[in-house]
Coordinates of C-alpha atoms and ligand atoms in Angstrom, one line a residue:
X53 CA 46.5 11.3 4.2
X54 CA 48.0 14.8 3.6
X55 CA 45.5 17.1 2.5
X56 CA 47.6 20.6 2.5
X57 CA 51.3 21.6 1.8
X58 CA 53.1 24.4 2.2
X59 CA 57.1 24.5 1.4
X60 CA 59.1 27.5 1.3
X61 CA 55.8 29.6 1.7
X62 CA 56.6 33.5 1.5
X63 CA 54.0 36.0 1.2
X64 CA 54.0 39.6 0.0
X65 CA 51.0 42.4 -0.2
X66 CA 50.7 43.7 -3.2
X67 CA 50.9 47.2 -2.0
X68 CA 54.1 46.6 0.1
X69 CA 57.3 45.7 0.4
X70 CA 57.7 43.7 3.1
X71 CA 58.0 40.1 3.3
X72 CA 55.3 39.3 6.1
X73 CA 56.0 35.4 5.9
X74 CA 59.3 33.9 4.6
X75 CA 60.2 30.5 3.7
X76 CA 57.3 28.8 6.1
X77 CA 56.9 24.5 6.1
X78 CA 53.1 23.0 7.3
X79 CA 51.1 20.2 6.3
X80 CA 47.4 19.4 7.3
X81 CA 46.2 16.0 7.2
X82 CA 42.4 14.7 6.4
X83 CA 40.9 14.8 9.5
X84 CA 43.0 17.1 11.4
X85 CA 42.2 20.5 13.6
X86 CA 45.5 22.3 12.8
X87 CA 45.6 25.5 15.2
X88 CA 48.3 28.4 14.4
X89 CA 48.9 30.0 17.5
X90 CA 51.1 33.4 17.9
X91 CA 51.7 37.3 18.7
X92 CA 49.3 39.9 17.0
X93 CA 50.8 41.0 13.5
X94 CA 53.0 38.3 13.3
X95 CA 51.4 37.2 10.1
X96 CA 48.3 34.3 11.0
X97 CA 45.4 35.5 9.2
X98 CA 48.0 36.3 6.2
X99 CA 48.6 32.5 6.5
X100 CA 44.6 31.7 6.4
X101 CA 44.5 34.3 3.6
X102 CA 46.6 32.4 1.3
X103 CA 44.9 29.2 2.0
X104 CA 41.5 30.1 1.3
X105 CA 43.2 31.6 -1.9
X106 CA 42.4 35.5 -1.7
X107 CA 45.9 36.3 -1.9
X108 CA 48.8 34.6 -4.0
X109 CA 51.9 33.9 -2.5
X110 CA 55.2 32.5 -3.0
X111 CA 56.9 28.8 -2.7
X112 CA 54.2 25.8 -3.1
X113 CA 50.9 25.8 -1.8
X114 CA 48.7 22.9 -2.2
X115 CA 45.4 21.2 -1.4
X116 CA 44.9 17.5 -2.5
X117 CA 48.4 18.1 -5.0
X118 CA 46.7 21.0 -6.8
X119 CA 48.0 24.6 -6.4
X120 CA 45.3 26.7 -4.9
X121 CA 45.3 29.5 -7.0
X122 CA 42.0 31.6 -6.0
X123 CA 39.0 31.0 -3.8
X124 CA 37.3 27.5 -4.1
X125 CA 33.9 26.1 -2.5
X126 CA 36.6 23.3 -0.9
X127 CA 38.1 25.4 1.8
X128 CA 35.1 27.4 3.9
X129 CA 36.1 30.5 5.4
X130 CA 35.0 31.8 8.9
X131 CA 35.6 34.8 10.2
X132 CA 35.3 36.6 14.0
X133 CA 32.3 38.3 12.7
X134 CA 31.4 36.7 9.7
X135 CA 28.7 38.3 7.3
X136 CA 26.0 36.7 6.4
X137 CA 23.1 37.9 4.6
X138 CA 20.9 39.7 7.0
X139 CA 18.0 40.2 4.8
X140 CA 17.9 36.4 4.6
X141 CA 16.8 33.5 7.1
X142 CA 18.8 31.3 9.1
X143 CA 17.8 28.5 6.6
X144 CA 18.6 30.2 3.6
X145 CA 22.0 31.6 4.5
X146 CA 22.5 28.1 5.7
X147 CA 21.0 26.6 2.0
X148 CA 22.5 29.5 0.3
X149 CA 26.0 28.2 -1.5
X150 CA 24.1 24.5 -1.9
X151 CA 21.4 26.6 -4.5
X152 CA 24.1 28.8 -6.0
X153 CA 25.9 25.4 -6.8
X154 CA 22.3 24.4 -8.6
X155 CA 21.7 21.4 -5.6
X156 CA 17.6 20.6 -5.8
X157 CA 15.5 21.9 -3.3
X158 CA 15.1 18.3 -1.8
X159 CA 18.9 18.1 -1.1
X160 CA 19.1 21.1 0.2
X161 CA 16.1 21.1 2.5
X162 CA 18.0 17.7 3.8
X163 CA 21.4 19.0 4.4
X164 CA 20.3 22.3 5.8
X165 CA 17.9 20.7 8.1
X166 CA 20.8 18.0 9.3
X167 CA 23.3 21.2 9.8
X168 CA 20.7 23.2 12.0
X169 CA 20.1 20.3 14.0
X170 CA 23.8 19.8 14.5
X171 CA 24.2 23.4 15.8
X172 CA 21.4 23.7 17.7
X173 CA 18.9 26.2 15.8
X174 CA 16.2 24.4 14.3
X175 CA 13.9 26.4 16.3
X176 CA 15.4 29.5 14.7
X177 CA 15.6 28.5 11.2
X178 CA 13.0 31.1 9.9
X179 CA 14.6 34.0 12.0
X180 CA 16.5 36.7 10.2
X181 CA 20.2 37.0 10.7
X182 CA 20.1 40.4 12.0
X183 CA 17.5 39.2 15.3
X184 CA 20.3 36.5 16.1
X185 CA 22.8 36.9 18.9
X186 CA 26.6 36.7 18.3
X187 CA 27.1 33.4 19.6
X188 CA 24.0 32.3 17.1
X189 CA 25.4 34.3 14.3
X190 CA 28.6 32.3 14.8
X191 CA 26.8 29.5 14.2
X192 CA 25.0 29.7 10.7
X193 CA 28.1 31.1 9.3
X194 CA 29.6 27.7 10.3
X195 CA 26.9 26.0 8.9
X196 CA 26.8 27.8 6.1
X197 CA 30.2 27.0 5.3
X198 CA 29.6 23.0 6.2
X199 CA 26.8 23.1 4.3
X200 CA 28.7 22.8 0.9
X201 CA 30.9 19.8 2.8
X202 CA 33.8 21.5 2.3
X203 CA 37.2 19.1 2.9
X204 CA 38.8 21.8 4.9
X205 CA 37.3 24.9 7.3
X206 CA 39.4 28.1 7.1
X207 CA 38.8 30.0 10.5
X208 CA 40.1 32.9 11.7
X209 CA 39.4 33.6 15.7
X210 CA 36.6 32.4 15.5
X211 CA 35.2 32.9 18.4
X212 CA 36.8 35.9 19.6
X213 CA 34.1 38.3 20.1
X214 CA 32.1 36.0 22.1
X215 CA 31.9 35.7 25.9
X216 CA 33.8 33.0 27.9
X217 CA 30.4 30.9 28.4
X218 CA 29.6 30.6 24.8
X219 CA 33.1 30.3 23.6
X220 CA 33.1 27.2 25.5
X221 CA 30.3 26.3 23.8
X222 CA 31.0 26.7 20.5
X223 CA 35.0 24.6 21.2
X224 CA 32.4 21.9 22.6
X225 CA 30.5 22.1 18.9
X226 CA 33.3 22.6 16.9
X227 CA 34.7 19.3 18.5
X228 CA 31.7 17.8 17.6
X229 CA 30.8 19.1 14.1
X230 CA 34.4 17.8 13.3
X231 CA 33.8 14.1 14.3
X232 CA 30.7 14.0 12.2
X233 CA 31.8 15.6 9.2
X234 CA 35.1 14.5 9.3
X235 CA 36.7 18.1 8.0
X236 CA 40.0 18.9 8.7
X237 CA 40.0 22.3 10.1
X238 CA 42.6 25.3 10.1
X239 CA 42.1 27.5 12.8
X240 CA 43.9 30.9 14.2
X241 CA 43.2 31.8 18.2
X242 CA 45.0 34.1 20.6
X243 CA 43.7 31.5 23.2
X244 CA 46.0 28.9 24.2
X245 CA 43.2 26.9 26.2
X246 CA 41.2 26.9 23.2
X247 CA 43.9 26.0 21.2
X248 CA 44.6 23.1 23.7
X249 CA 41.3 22.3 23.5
X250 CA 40.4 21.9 20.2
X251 CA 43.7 21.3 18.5
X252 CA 45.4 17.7 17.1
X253 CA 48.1 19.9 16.1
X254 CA 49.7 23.6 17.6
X255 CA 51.5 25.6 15.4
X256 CA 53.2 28.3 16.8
X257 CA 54.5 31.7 15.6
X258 CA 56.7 34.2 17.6
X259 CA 56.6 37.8 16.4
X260 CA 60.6 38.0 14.3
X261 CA 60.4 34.5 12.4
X262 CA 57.5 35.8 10.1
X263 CA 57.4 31.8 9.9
X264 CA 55.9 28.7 11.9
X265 CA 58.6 27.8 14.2
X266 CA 57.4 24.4 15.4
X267 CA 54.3 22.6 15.3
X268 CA 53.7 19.7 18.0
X269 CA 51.1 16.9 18.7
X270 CA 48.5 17.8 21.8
X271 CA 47.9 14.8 23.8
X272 CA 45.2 17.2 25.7
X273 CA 42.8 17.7 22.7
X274 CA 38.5 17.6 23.9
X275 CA 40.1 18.2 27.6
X276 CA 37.2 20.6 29.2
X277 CA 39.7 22.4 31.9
X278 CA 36.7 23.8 33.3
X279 CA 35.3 20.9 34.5
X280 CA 38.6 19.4 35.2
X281 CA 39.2 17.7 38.4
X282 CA 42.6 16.1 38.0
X283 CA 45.6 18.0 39.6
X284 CA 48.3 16.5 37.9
X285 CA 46.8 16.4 34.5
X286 CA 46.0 19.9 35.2
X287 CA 49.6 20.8 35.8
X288 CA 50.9 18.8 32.7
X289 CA 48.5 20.7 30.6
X290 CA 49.7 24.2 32.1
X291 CA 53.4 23.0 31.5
X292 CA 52.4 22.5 28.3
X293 CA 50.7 25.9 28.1
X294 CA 53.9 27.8 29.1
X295 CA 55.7 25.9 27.0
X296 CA 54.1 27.0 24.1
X297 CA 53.9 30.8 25.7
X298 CA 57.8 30.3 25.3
X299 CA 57.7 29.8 22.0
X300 CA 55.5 32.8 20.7
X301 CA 57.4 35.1 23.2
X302 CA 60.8 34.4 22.0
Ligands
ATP498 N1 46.1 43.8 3.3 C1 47.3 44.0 3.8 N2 48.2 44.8 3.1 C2 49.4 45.0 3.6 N3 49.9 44.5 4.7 C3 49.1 43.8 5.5 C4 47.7 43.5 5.0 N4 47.2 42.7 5.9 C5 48.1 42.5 6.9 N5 49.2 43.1 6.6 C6 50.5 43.1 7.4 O1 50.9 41.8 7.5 C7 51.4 41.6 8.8 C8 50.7 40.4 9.5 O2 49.3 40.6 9.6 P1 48.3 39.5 10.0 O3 46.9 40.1 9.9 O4 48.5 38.3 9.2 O5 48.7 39.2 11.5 P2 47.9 38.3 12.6 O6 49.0 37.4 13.1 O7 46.7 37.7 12.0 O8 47.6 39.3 13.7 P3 46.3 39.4 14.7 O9 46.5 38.4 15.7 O10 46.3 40.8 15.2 O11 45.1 39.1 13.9 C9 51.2 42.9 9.6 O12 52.4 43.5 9.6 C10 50.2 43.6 8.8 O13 50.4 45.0 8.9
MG499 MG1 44.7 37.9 12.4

């Protein structure tokens, strides 16, 4: 089932002139990891922005047929460094948008202790934010975001500012969190081995077309190439790659 649609997207600042994306064409289905892939400034998060709903743009946008028209607990944003409340613990940033949207205690204690099993920090759930590492950090603001089951997960690099090591991690949980919780997820990298990892779908920008340009199936998705010991899937995947480096250079 489709669960977004864009036609003839085109997006605007307010406080400019130019047209950053013209006349753009995408569709997420439930249940998909749709990746957007391209050059820096060539108008991704401006994409992501207009999905979660912080800024208005032109053409149709929808989610489940309805316009988004503003910021909605249905699409969960995560971002490279995402804030979350440092004066708080892990559980209750975690718990936090379940008690603002009035859930009981009991229901919240239940989801929040699911979601901190799920990415690994049930030993840290009465830590404060600010005594986490990045990698950890990156992980409540997921859960926090999960945590009000939101249909589709907005994410924008997010894992850029962690290390090789724990970037591989976190792809690994991502993978995992999305077969359990059956989201569909929207998600921006500069990585194309990330993106190959994680993605159902590649969308791909190039820096003039201030639009998607294509979008292809990846028959490599959950492929760890680390531990990859295959040399001709190897060299179909880094075909594959280059192919795709094609498309965001031309
Ligand atoms: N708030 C804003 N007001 C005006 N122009 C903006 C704003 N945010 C971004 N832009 C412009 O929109 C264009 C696309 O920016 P965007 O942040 O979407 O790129 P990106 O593909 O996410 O890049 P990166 O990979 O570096 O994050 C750039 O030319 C940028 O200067
Ligand atoms: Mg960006």
């Amino acid at each position: 089932m489709e669960l977004v649609r864009a036609e003839n997207l085109s997006i605007k600042y307010p406080n400019s002139d130019e047209t950053v994306i013209k006349d753009t064409n995408f569709t997420i289905a439930d249940n998909e990891i749709f990746v957007l892939v391209g050059p820096s400034g060539c108008g991704k998060s401006t994409i992501l922005q207009a999905l979660a709903g912080f800024i208005q743009a032109d053409g149709l946008l929808t989610m489940n047929n309805e316009t988004i028209t503003g910021p909605d607990w249905r699409r969960g944003v995560v971002f490279q460094n995402s804030s979350l409340y440092p004066w708080f613990t892990v559980k209750e940033n975690v718990g936090f948008g379940l008690k603002a949207r009035k859930f009981s205690s009991v229901e919240i204690d239940q989801r929040v202790k699911y979601l901190l099993d799920l990415i690994g920090l049930s030993n840290q759930n009465n830590m404060k934010t600010f005594e986490l590492s990045g990698g950890m950090r990156q992980r409540v603001a997921i859960a926090r975001v999960l945590a009000n089951k939101s249909p589709l997960l907005l994410m924008d690099e997010p894992f850029g500012a962690l290390d090789a090591f724990t970037r591989a991690k976190m792809q690994k949980l991502i993978l995992d969190i999305w077969q359990q919780e059956k989201t569909s997820i929207f998600m921006i990298t500069h990585d194309l081995n990330e993106a190959i990892r994680c993605g159902n779908k590649i969308a791909i920008m190039n820096a003039h077309d201030k639009k998607i340009t294509k979008i292809q199936d990846n028959p490599f998705q959950n492929i760890n190439l680390e531990e990859l010991n295959d040399f001709e899937l190897e060299k179909k995947i880094d075909n594959y790659r280059k192919d795709i480096l094609k498309l965001i250079n031309k």
